[in-house]
mmCIF file of N, CA and C in Angstrom:
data_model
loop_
_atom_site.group_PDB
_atom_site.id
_atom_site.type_symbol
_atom_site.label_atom_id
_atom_site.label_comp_id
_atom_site.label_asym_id
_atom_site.label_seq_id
_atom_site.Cartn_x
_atom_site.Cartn_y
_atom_site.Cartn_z
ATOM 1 N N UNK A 12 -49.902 -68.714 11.814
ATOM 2 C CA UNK A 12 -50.316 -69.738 12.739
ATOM 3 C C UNK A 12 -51.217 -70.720 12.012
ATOM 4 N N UNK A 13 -50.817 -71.903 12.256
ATOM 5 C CA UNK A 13 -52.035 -72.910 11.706
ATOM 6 C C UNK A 13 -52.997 -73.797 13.024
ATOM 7 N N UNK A 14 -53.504 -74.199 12.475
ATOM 8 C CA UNK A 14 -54.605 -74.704 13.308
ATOM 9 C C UNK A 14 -55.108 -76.080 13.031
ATOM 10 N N UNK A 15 -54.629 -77.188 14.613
ATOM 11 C CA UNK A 15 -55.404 -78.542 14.408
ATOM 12 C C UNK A 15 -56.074 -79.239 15.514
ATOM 13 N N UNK A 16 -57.057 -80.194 15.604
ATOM 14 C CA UNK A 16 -58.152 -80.455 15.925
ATOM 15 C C UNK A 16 -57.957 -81.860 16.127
ATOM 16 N N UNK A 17 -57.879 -82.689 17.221
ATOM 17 C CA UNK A 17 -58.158 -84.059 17.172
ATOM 18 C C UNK A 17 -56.347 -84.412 17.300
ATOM 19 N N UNK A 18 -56.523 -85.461 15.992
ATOM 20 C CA UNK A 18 -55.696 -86.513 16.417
ATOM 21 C C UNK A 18 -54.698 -86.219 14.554
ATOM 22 N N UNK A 19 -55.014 -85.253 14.393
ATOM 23 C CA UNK A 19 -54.195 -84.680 13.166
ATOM 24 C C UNK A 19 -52.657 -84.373 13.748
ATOM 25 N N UNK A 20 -51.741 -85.041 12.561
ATOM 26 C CA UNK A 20 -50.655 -84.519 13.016
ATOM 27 C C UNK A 20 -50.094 -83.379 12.504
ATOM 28 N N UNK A 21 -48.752 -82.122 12.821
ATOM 29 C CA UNK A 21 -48.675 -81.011 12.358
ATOM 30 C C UNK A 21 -47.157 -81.110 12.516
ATOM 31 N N UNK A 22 -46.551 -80.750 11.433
ATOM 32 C CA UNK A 22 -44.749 -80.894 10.991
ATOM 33 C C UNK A 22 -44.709 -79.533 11.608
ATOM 34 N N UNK A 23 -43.420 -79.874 12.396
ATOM 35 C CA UNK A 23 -43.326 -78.723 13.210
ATOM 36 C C UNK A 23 -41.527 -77.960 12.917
ATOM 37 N N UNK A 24 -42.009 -76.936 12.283
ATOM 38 C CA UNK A 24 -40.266 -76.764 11.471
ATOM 39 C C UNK A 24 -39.674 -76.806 12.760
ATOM 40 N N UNK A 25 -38.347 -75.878 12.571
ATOM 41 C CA UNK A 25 -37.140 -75.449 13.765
ATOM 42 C C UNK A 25 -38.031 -74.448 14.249
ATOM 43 N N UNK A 26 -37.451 -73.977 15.333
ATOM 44 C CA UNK A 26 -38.461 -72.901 15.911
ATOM 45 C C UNK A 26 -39.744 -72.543 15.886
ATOM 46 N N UNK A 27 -40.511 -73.396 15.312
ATOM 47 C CA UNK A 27 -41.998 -72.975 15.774
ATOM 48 C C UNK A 27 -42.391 -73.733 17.290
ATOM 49 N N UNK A 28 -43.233 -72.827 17.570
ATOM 50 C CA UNK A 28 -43.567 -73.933 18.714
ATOM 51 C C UNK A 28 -44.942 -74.013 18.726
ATOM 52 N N UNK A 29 -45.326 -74.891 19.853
ATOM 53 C CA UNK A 29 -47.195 -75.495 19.409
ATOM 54 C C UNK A 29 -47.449 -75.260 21.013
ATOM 55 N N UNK A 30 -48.454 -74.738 21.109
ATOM 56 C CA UNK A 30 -49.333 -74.624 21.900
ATOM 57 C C UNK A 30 -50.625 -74.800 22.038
ATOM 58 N N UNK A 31 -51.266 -75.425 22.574
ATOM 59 C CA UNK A 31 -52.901 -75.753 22.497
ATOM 60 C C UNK A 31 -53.233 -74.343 23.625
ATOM 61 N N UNK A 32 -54.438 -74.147 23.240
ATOM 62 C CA UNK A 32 -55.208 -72.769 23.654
ATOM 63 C C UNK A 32 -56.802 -73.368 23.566
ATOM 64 N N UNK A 33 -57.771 -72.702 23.915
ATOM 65 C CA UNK A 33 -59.737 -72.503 23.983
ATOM 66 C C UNK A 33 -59.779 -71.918 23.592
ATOM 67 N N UNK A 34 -60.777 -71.773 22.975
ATOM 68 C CA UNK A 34 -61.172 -71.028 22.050
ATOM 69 C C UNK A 34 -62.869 -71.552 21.955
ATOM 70 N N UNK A 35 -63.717 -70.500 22.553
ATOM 71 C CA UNK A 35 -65.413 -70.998 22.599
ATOM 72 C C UNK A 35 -65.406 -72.464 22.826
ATOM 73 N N UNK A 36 -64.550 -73.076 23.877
ATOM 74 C CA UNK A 36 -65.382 -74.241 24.536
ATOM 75 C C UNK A 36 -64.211 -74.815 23.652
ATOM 76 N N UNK A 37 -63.726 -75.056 22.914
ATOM 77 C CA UNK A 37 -62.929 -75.848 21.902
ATOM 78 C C UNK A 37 -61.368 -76.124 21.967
ATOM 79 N N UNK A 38 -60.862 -76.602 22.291
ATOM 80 C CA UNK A 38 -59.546 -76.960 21.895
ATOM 81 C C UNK A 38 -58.793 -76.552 20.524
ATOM 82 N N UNK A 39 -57.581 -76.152 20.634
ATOM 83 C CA UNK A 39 -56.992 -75.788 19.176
ATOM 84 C C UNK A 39 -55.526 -75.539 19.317
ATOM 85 N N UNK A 40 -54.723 -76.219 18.626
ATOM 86 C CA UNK A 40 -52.847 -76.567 18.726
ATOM 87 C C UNK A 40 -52.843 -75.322 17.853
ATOM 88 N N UNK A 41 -52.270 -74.576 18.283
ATOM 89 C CA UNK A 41 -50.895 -73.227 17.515
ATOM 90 C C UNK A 41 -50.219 -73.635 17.186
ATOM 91 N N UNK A 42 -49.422 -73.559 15.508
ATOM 92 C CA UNK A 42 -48.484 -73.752 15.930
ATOM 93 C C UNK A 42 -47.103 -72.724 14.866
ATOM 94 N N UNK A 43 -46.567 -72.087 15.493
ATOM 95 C CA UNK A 43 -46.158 -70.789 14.666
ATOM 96 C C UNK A 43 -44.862 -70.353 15.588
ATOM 97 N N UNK A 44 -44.160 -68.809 15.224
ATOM 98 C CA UNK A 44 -43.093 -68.299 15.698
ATOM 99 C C UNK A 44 -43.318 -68.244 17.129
ATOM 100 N N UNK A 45 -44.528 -67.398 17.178
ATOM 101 C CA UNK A 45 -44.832 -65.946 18.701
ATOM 102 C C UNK A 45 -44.264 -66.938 19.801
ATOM 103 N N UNK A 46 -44.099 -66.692 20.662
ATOM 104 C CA UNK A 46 -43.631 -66.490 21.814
ATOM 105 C C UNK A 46 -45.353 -67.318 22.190
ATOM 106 N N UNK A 47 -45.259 -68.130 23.432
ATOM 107 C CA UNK A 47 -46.598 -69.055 24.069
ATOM 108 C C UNK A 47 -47.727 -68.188 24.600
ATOM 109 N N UNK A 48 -46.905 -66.903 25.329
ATOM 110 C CA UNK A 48 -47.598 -66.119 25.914
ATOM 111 C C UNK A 48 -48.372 -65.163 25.203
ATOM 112 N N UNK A 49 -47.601 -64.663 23.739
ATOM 113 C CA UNK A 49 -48.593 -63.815 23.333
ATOM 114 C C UNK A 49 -49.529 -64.917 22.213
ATOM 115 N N UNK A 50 -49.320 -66.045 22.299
ATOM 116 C CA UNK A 50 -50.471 -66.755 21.051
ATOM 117 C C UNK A 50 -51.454 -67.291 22.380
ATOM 118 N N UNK A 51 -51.509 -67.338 23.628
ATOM 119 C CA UNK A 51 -52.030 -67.243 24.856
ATOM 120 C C UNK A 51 -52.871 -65.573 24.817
ATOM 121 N N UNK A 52 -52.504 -64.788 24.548
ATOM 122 C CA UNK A 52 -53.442 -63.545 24.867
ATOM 123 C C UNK A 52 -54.267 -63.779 23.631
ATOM 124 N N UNK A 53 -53.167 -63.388 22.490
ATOM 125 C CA UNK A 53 -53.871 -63.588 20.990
ATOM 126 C C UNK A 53 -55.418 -64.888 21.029
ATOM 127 N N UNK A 54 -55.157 -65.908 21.205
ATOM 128 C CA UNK A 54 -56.244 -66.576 21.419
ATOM 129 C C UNK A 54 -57.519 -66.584 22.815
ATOM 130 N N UNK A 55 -56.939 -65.594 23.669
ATOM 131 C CA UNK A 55 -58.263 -64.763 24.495
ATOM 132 C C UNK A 55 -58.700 -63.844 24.327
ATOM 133 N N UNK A 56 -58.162 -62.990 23.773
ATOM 134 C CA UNK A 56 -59.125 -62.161 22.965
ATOM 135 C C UNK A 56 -59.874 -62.724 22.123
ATOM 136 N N UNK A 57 -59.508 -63.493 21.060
ATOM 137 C CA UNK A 57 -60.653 -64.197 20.297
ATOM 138 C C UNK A 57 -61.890 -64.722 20.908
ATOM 139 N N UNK A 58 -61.104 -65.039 22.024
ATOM 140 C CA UNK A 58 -62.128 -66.135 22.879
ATOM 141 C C UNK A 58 -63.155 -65.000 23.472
ATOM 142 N N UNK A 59 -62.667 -64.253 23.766
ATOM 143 C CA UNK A 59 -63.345 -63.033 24.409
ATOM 144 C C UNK A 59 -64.363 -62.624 23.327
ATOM 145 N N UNK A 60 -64.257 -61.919 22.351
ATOM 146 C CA UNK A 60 -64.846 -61.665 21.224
ATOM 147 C C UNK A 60 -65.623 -62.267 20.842
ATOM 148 N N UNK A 61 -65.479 -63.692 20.932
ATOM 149 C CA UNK A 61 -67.092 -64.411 20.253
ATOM 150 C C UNK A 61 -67.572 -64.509 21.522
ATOM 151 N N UNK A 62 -66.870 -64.635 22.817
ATOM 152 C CA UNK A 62 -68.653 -64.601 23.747
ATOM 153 C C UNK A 62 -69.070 -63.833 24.217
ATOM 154 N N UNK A 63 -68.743 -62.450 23.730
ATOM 155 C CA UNK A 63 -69.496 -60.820 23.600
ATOM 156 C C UNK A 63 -70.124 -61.339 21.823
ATOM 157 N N UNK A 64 -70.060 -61.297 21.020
ATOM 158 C CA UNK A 64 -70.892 -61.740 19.998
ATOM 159 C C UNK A 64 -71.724 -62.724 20.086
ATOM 160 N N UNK A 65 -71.191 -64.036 20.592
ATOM 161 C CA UNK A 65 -72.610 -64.706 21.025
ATOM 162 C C UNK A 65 -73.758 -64.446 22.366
ATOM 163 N N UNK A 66 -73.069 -63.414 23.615
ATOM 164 C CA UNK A 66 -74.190 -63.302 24.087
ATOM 165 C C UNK A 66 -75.231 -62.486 23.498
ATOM 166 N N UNK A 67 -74.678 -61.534 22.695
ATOM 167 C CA UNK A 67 -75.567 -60.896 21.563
ATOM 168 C C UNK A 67 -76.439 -61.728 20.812
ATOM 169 N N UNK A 68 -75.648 -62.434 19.828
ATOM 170 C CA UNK A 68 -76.232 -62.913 19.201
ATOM 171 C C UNK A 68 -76.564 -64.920 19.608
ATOM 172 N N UNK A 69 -77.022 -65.258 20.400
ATOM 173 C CA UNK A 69 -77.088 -66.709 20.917
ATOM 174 C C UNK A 69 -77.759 -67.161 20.012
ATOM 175 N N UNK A 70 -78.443 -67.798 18.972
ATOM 176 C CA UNK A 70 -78.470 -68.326 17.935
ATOM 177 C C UNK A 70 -77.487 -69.090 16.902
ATOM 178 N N UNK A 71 -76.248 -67.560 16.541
ATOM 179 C CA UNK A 71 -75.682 -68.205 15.906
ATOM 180 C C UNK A 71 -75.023 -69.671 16.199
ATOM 181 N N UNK A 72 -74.680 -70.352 14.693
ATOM 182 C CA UNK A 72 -73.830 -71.541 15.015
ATOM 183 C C UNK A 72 -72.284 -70.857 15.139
ATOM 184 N N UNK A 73 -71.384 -72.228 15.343
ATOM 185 C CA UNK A 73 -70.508 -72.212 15.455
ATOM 186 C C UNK A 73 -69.652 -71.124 14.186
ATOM 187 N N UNK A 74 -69.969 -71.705 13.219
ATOM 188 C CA UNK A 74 -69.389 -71.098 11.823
ATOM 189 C C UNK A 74 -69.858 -69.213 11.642
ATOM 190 N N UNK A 75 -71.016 -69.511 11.719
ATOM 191 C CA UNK A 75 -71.562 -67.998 11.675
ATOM 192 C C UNK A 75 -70.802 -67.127 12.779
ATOM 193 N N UNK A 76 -70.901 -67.593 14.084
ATOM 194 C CA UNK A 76 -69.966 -67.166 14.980
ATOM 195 C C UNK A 76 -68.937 -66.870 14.630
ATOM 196 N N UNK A 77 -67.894 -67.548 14.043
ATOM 197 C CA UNK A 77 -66.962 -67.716 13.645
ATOM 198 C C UNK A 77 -66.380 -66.565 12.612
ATOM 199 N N UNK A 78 -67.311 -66.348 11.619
ATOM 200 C CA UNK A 78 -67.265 -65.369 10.522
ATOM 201 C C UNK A 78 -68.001 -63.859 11.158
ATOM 202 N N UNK A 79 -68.566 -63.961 11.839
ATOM 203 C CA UNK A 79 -68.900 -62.746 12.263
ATOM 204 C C UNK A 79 -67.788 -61.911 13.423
ATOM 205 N N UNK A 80 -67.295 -62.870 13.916
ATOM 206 C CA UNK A 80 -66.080 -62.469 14.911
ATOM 207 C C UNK A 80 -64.549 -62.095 13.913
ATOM 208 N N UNK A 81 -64.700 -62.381 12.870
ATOM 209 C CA UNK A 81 -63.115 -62.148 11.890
ATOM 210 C C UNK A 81 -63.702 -60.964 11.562
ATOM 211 N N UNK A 82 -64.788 -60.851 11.239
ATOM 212 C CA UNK A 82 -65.422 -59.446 10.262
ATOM 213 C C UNK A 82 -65.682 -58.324 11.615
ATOM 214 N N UNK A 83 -66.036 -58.830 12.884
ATOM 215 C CA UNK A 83 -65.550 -57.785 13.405
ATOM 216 C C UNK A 83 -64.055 -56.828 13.762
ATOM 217 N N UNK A 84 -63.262 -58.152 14.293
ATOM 218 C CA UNK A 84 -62.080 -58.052 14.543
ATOM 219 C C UNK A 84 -61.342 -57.318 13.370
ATOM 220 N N UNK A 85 -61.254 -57.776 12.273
ATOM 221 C CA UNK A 85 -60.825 -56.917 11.169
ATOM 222 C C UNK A 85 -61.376 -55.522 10.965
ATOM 223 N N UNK A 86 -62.515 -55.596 11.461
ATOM 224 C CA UNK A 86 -62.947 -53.998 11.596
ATOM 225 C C UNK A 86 -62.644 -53.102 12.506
ATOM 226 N N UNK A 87 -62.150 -53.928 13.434
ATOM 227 C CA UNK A 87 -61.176 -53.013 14.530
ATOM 228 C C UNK A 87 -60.329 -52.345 14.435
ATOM 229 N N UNK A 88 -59.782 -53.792 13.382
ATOM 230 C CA UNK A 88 -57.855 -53.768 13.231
ATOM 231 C C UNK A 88 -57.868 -52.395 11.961
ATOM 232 N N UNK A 89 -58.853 -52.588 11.054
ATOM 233 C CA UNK A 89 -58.488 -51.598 10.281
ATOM 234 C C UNK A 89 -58.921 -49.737 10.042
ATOM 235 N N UNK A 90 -59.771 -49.547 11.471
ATOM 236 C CA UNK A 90 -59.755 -48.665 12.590
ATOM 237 C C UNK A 90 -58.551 -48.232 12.826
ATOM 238 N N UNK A 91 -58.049 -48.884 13.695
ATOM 239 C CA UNK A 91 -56.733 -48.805 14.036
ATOM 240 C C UNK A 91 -55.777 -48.549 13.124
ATOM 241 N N UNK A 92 -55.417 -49.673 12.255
ATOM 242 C CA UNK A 92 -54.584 -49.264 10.899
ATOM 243 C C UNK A 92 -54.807 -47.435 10.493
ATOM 244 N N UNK A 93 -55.963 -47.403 10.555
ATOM 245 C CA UNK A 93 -56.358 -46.039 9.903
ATOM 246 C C UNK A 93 -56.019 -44.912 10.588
ATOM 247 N N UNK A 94 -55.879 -44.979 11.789
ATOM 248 C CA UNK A 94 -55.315 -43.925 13.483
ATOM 249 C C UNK A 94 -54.450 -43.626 13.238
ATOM 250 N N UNK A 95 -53.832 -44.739 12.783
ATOM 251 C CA UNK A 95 -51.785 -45.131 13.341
ATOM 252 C C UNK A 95 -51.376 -44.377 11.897
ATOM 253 N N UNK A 96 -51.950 -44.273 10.919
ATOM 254 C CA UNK A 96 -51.641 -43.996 9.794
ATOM 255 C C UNK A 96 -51.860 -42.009 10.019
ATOM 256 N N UNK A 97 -53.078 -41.635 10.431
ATOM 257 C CA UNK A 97 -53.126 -40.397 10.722
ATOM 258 C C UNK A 97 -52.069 -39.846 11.454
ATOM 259 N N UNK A 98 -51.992 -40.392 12.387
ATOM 260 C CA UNK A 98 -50.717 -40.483 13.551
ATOM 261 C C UNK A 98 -49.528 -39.893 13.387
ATOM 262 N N UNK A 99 -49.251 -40.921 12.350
ATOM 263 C CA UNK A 99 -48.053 -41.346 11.601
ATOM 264 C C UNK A 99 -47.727 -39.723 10.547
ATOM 265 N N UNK A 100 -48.886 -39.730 9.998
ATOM 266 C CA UNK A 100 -49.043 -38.183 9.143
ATOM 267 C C UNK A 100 -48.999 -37.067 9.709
ATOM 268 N N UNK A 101 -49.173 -36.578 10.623
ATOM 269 C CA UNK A 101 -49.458 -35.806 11.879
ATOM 270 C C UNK A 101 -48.175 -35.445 12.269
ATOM 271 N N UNK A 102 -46.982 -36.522 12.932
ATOM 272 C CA UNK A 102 -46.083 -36.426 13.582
ATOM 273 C C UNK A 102 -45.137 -36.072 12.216
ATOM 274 N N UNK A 103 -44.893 -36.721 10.968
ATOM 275 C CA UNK A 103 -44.193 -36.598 10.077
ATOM 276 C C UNK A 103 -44.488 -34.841 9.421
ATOM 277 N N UNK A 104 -45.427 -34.007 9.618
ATOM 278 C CA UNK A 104 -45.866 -32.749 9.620
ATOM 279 C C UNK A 104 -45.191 -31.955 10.428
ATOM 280 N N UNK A 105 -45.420 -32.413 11.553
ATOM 281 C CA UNK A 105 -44.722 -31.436 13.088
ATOM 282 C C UNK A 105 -43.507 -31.833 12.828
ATOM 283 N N UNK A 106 -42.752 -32.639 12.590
ATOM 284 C CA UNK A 106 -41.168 -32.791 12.241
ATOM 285 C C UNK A 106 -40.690 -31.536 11.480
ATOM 286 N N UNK A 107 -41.513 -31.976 9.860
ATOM 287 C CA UNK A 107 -41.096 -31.152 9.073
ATOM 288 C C UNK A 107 -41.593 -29.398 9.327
ATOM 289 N N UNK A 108 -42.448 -29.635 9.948
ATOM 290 C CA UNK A 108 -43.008 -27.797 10.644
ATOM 291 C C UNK A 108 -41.565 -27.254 11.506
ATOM 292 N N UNK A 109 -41.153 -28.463 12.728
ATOM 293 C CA UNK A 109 -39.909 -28.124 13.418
ATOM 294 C C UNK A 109 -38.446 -27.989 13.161
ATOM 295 N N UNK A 110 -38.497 -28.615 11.682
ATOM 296 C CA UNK A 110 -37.177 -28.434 10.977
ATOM 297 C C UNK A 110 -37.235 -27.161 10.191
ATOM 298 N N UNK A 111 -38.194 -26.340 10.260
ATOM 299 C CA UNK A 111 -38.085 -25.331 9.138
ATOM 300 C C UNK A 111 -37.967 -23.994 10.427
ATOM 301 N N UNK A 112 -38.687 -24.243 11.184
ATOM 302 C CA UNK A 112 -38.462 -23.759 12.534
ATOM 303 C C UNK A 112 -37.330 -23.159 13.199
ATOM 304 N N UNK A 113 -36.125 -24.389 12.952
ATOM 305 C CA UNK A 113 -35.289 -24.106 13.548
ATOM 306 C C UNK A 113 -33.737 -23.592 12.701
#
């Protein structure tokens, strides 16, 4: 997904499509594969995320905001990554436990 602001223009291949979304008070054109609806959730959660980080933290600026919300979010995602991967190890175990099994 790329991202523009104002009165910038954005080459829009075959099939991408553009959507403007909020994002902390702000305006911002999508413009990429997904489907409207999920670059619509995808960009409320974000939106969500910095204003649970800024009511925390109300000071920060925009930018700091900004970088502190990727460094969380990525710390989620790679939480998760790390589950799905156990998961993943776990079930590929009980397979091979149930093939010897049977």
């Amino acid at each position: 997904m790329r991202e523009t602001r104002g009165y910038e223009c954005v080459a829009v291949r075959p099939r991408e499509k553009r959507i403007t979304v909020e994002i902390n008070k702000r305006s911002y054109t999508i413009v990429g594969h997904e489907e409207p609806h999920h670059i619509r959730m995808v960009s409320s959660l974000v939106d969500q995320k910095m204003r649970e980080i800024h009511e925390a933290n109300p000071s920060l600026d925009t930018a700091k905001l900004a970088v502190l919300t990727a460094v969380n979010t990525m710390n989620e995602y790679m939480k998760l990554k790390e589950e799905c991967t156990e998961l993943m190890n776990y079930i590929e175990k009980k397979e091979k436990e149930d093939g010897r099994e049977s």
